[in-house]
GROMACS .gro file of C-alpha atoms in nm:
model
  258
    1MET     CA    1   3.575   0.894   0.349
    2GLN     CA    2   3.941   0.884   0.248
    3LEU     CA    3   4.133   0.599   0.085
    4SER     CA    4   4.319   0.535   0.412
    5ASP     CA    5   3.989   0.479   0.593
    6ILE     CA    6   3.879   0.223   0.335
    7GLN     CA    7   4.214   0.045   0.364
    8GLN     CA    8   4.182   0.041   0.743
    9MET     CA    9   3.832  -0.111   0.723
   10TYR     CA   10   3.963  -0.376   0.482
   11GLU     CA   11   4.245  -0.465   0.722
   12GLN     CA   12   4.000  -0.491   1.012
   13PHE     CA   13   3.780  -0.722   0.806
   14ASN     CA   14   4.078  -0.945   0.722
   15ALA     CA   15   4.164  -0.963   1.093
   16LEU     CA   16   3.828  -1.129   1.171
   17ASN     CA   17   3.807  -1.505   1.214
   18ALA     CA   18   3.664  -1.729   0.941
   19SER     CA   19   3.324  -1.786   1.107
   20THR     CA   20   3.263  -1.411   1.150
   21LYS     CA   21   3.355  -1.349   0.787
   22PHE     CA   22   3.115  -1.624   0.682
   23VAL     CA   23   2.829  -1.469   0.879
   24ILE     CA   24   2.898  -1.121   0.737
   25ALA     CA   25   2.916  -1.262   0.383
   26GLY     CA   26   2.591  -1.452   0.438
   27ILE     CA   27   2.410  -1.140   0.562
   28ALA     CA   28   2.544  -0.936   0.269
   29THR     CA   29   2.435  -1.205   0.020
   30PHE     CA   30   2.090  -1.220   0.180
   31PHE     CA   31   2.059  -0.840   0.162
   32VAL     CA   32   2.156  -0.833  -0.209
   33PHE     CA   33   1.916  -1.120  -0.288
   34MET     CA   34   1.625  -0.954  -0.107
   35TYR     CA   35   1.702  -0.616  -0.266
   36LYS     CA   36   1.701  -0.770  -0.615
   37THR     CA   37   1.378  -0.958  -0.540
   38PHE     CA   38   1.192  -0.649  -0.415
   39ALA     CA   39   1.330  -0.434  -0.697
   40THR     CA   40   1.198  -0.686  -0.952
   41LEU     CA   41   0.858  -0.702  -0.781
   42TYR     CA   42   0.825  -0.323  -0.775
   43ALA     CA   43   0.929  -0.295  -1.140
   44GLU     CA   44   0.671  -0.554  -1.248
   45ASN     CA   45   0.405  -0.383  -1.037
   46ASP     CA   46   0.484  -0.047  -1.197
   47LYS     CA   47   0.452  -0.201  -1.545
   48ASN     CA   48   0.116  -0.356  -1.456
   49GLU     CA   49  -0.013  -0.028  -1.313
   50GLN     CA   50   0.095   0.161  -1.627
   51ALA     CA   51  -0.078  -0.094  -1.850
   52ILE     CA   52  -0.398  -0.070  -1.645
   53ALA     CA   53  -0.381   0.311  -1.653
   54VAL     CA   54  -0.355   0.308  -2.034
   55LYS     CA   55  -0.656   0.075  -2.065
   56LYS     CA   56  -0.854   0.288  -1.822
   57ASN     CA   57  -0.778   0.604  -2.020
   58GLU     CA   58  -0.887   0.437  -2.345
   59ALA     CA   59  -1.207   0.314  -2.178
   60LEU     CA   60  -1.286   0.663  -2.048
   61TYR     CA   61  -1.244   0.827  -2.388
   62LYS     CA   62  -1.455   0.560  -2.560
   63LEU     CA   63  -1.722   0.597  -2.294
   64GLN     CA   64  -1.719   0.975  -2.333
   65ALA     CA   65  -1.768   0.928  -2.708
   66ALA     CA   66  -2.053   0.682  -2.649
   67LEU     CA   67  -2.224   0.932  -2.417
   68SER     CA   68  -2.189   1.204  -2.680
   69ILE     CA   69  -2.346   0.978  -2.944
   70TYR     CA   70  -2.627   0.889  -2.703
   71ASP     CA   71  -2.700   1.257  -2.628
   72LYS     CA   72  -2.743   1.332  -3.000
   73GLY     CA   73  -2.963   1.027  -3.057
   74SER     CA   74  -3.326   0.952  -2.983
   75LYS     CA   75  -3.240   0.797  -2.642
   76SER     CA   76  -3.454   0.497  -2.715
   77THR     CA   77  -3.448   0.172  -2.522
   78GLU     CA   78  -3.214   0.020  -2.781
   79GLU     CA   79  -2.970   0.310  -2.746
   80GLN     CA   80  -2.987   0.283  -2.367
   81ASN     CA   81  -2.904  -0.085  -2.392
   82GLU     CA   82  -2.610  -0.007  -2.620
   83LEU     CA   83  -2.485   0.252  -2.371
   84ILE     CA   84  -2.517   0.000  -2.088
   85TYR     CA   85  -2.306  -0.246  -2.289
   86ARG     CA   86  -2.043   0.027  -2.320
   87PHE     CA   87  -2.054   0.079  -1.944
   88ALA     CA   88  -2.014  -0.294  -1.884
   89GLU     CA   89  -1.703  -0.308  -2.104
   90CYS     CA   90  -1.508  -0.058  -1.893
   91ILE     CA   91  -1.668  -0.063  -1.547
   92ILE     CA   92  -1.385  -0.281  -1.410
   93TYR     CA   93  -1.141   0.011  -1.448
   94PHE     CA   94  -1.345   0.249  -1.232
   95ASP     CA   95  -1.349   0.299  -0.857
   96TYR     CA   96  -1.640   0.192  -0.641
   97ARG     CA   97  -1.804   0.536  -0.644
   98LEU     CA   98  -1.830   0.555  -1.022
   99ARG     CA   99  -1.930   0.186  -1.039
  100SER     CA  100  -2.214   0.247  -0.796
  101LYS     CA  101  -2.343   0.534  -1.012
  102ILE     CA  102  -2.328   0.317  -1.325
  103GLU     CA  103  -2.504   0.028  -1.149
  104LEU     CA  104  -2.773   0.273  -1.038
  105PHE     CA  105  -2.827   0.372  -1.403
  106TYR     CA  106  -2.870   0.002  -1.486
  107SER     CA  107  -3.176  -0.007  -1.263
  108ASN     CA  108  -3.341   0.334  -1.304
  109ARG     CA  109  -3.206   0.452  -1.644
  110ALA     CA  110  -3.272   0.806  -1.525
  111GLU     CA  111  -3.128   1.107  -1.705
  112THR     CA  112  -3.025   1.264  -1.374
  113THR     CA  113  -2.813   0.958  -1.291
  114LEU     CA  114  -2.656   0.972  -1.637
  115ASN     CA  115  -2.568   1.339  -1.584
  116VAL     CA  116  -2.388   1.249  -1.261
  117ILE     CA  117  -2.197   0.975  -1.445
  118ARG     CA  118  -2.109   1.217  -1.724
  119ILE     CA  119  -1.967   1.469  -1.475
  120ALA     CA  120  -1.768   1.197  -1.296
  121ILE     CA  121  -1.619   1.070  -1.623
  122LYS     CA  122  -1.524   1.423  -1.729
  123HIS     CA  123  -1.357   1.471  -1.390
  124GLU     CA  124  -1.161   1.148  -1.436
  125ILE     CA  125  -1.050   1.253  -1.784
  126ASN     CA  126  -0.933   1.591  -1.656
  127LYS     CA  127  -0.714   1.411  -1.400
  128MET     CA  128  -0.535   1.211  -1.671
  129PRO     CA  129  -0.165   1.295  -1.711
  130ILE     CA  130  -0.045   1.428  -2.044
  131ALA     CA  131   0.088   1.143  -2.257
  132ILE     CA  132   0.397   1.335  -2.374
  133GLN     CA  133   0.538   1.593  -2.136
  134ALA     CA  134   0.882   1.714  -2.039
  135VAL     CA  135   1.025   1.581  -1.714
  136SER     CA  136   1.271   1.806  -1.533
  137THR     CA  137   1.607   1.686  -1.407
  138VAL     CA  138   1.492   1.724  -1.047
  139GLU     CA  139   1.183   1.506  -1.113
  140GLN     CA  140   1.396   1.243  -1.285
  141PHE     CA  141   1.632   1.238  -0.987
  142MET     CA  142   1.343   1.207  -0.742
  143LEU     CA  143   1.188   0.919  -0.938
  144PHE     CA  144   1.525   0.746  -0.958
  145SER     CA  145   1.581   0.793  -0.584
  146VAL     CA  146   1.240   0.649  -0.498
  147LYS     CA  147   1.309   0.342  -0.716
  148ILE     CA  148   1.634   0.285  -0.526
  149VAL     CA  149   1.500   0.354  -0.176
  150ARG     CA  150   1.179   0.146  -0.197
  151PRO     CA  151   1.356  -0.194  -0.218
  152VAL     CA  152   1.601  -0.089   0.056
  153PHE     CA  153   1.310   0.006   0.280
  154SER     CA  154   1.141  -0.331   0.219
  155VAL     CA  155   1.463  -0.524   0.291
  156MET     CA  156   1.516  -0.330   0.614
  157VAL     CA  157   1.160  -0.410   0.720
  158VAL     CA  158   1.219  -0.782   0.659
  159LEU     CA  159   1.545  -0.771   0.856
  160MET     CA  160   1.375  -0.585   1.141
  161TYR     CA  161   1.099  -0.848   1.154
  162PHE     CA  162   1.364  -1.122   1.158
  163VAL     CA  163   1.560  -0.960   1.441
  164LEU     CA  164   1.239  -0.886   1.633
  165SER     CA  165   1.127  -1.250   1.598
  166ILE     CA  166   1.457  -1.373   1.744
  167PHE     CA  167   1.430  -1.119   2.026
  168ILE     CA  168   1.073  -1.232   2.104
  169TYR     CA  169   1.172  -1.599   2.105
  170ILE     CA  170   1.460  -1.536   2.346
  171ASN     CA  171   1.246  -1.331   2.584
  172VAL     CA  172   0.949  -1.572   2.579
  173SER     CA  173   1.173  -1.877   2.631
  174GLN     CA  174   1.333  -1.711   2.935
  175THR     CA  175   0.996  -1.613   3.087
  176ILE     CA  176   0.865  -1.846   3.357
  177GLY     CA  177   0.493  -1.937   3.372
  178TRP     CA  178   0.232  -1.968   3.096
  179GLU     CA  179   0.046  -1.655   3.199
  180ALA     CA  180   0.364  -1.450   3.185
  181LYS     CA  181   0.452  -1.605   2.846
  182ILE     CA  182   0.111  -1.517   2.701
  183ASN     CA  183   0.141  -1.160   2.830
  184MET     CA  184   0.488  -1.136   2.677
  185ILE     CA  185   0.363  -1.267   2.338
  186CYS     CA  186   0.070  -1.023   2.340
  187PHE     CA  187   0.305  -0.742   2.442
  188PHE     CA  188   0.522  -0.796   2.136
  189GLY     CA  189   0.216  -0.874   1.921
  190VAL     CA  190   0.084  -0.522   1.979
  191ILE     CA  191   0.422  -0.382   1.870
  192ILE     CA  192   0.436  -0.601   1.558
  193ILE     CA  193   0.081  -0.510   1.445
  194SER     CA  194   0.148  -0.138   1.494
  195PHE     CA  195   0.480  -0.162   1.310
  196PHE     CA  196   0.319  -0.365   1.030
  197LEU     CA  197   0.048  -0.103   0.963
  198LEU     CA  198   0.302   0.178   0.985
  199THR     CA  199   0.528   0.015   0.724
  200ILE     CA  200   0.230  -0.034   0.490
  201LEU     CA  201   0.142   0.335   0.513
  202ILE     CA  202   0.503   0.441   0.452
  203ASP     CA  203   0.532   0.208   0.153
  204SER     CA  204   0.206   0.350   0.013
  205LEU     CA  205   0.353   0.698   0.042
  206PHE     CA  206   0.655   0.581  -0.157
  207SER     CA  207   0.437   0.434  -0.431
  208ASN     CA  208   0.152   0.684  -0.462
  209ILE     CA  209   0.023   0.918  -0.196
  210ASN     CA  210  -0.311   0.944  -0.381
  211SER     CA  211  -0.368   0.573  -0.323
  212ILE     CA  212  -0.425   0.636   0.049
  213ARG     CA  213  -0.788   0.746   0.048
  214PHE     CA  214  -0.947   0.702   0.388
  215SER     CA  215  -1.223   0.889   0.564
  216VAL     CA  216  -1.159   1.076   0.888
  217VAL     CA  217  -1.308   0.788   1.089
  218GLN     CA  218  -1.093   0.532   0.904
  219TRP     CA  219  -0.779   0.736   0.969
  220LEU     CA  220  -0.880   0.753   1.336
  221TYR     CA  221  -0.908   0.372   1.349
  222LEU     CA  222  -0.563   0.332   1.194
  223LEU     CA  223  -0.396   0.585   1.422
  224ILE     CA  224  -0.548   0.427   1.733
  225ILE     CA  225  -0.426   0.082   1.621
  226ILE     CA  226  -0.075   0.211   1.548
  227PHE     CA  227  -0.041   0.411   1.871
  228MET     CA  228  -0.175   0.123   2.079
  229VAL     CA  229   0.191   0.068   2.174
  230LEU     CA  230   0.180   0.370   2.405
  231PRO     CA  231  -0.050   0.212   2.672
  232LEU     CA  232   0.198  -0.080   2.698
  233ARG     CA  233   0.401   0.138   2.934
  234ILE     CA  234   0.106   0.147   3.178
  235ASP     CA  235   0.138  -0.143   3.421
  236TRP     CA  236  -0.232  -0.194   3.499
  237ILE     CA  237  -0.334  -0.227   3.130
  238SER     CA  238  -0.308  -0.587   3.012
  239PRO     CA  239  -0.133  -0.653   2.676
  240ILE     CA  240  -0.398  -0.922   2.611
  241PHE     CA  241  -0.670  -0.656   2.625
  242LEU     CA  242  -0.471  -0.427   2.392
  243ILE     CA  243  -0.410  -0.689   2.123
  244ILE     CA  244  -0.778  -0.796   2.130
  245LEU     CA  245  -0.877  -0.430   2.097
  246GLN     CA  246  -0.637  -0.396   1.803
  247PHE     CA  247  -0.797  -0.691   1.623
  248VAL     CA  248  -1.149  -0.556   1.688
  249LEU     CA  249  -1.058  -0.209   1.558
  250PHE     CA  250  -0.886  -0.359   1.254
  251ILE     CA  251  -1.197  -0.564   1.169
  252VAL     CA  252  -1.414  -0.253   1.208
  253PHE     CA  253  -1.170  -0.064   0.982
  254ILE     CA  254  -1.191  -0.334   0.712
  255LYS     CA  255  -1.572  -0.336   0.727
  256SER     CA  256  -1.582   0.044   0.703
  257LYS     CA  257  -1.403   0.030   0.366
  258LYS     CA  258  -1.662  -0.199   0.207
   0.00000   0.00000   0.00000
């Protein structure tokens, strides 16, 4: 873009009437405010995640040391109780799979269960990032780009929801008959739910792709819910049926994660 193009855009903006300028200024102010808000939220979330990661790493190393001390001891009831206290101090930092193994050891105190826990803890320690490591220029640029793009993506999603809400209100208000209005609301409801889940998945990819851990069946539920917009083009399929089916599948998906 040349300097003459910028000057031409400035002259076109000055030629607008006062009300149009006010609307453009309001939208720009809203965009900047939302961007700053989301950027602050993401920064605070990153700090919290880093703090939790540090505490988890410390807990894992202390637990590994406690297991080593237990292995060299007499493995008496008192030592088992002490080891269980160590587990209880750091169990909140572990995922549900490792927690379930630790809770199983609470009840059976079996050596086989403890061996499984020991292997899982060693695996978690091996996954830890190195505390001090060189970061290449390309990696720094990618991290910087993600930090800039994530708030923009969130603001665009909010604006799209706002525009879509206005569009739905206009279309529903112009529709005649309650049955037709309900069908119209359900029609757009299917689109909103699919778009909502899609934006969550995209945002998760921006933050940490490893955080998206679903089974094949759970991924199938999500994909069916998201692509439920495709049958909307079929006239004989009711939008009411589709949105009910979306809710049912979403409930099944939530229950499958427990």
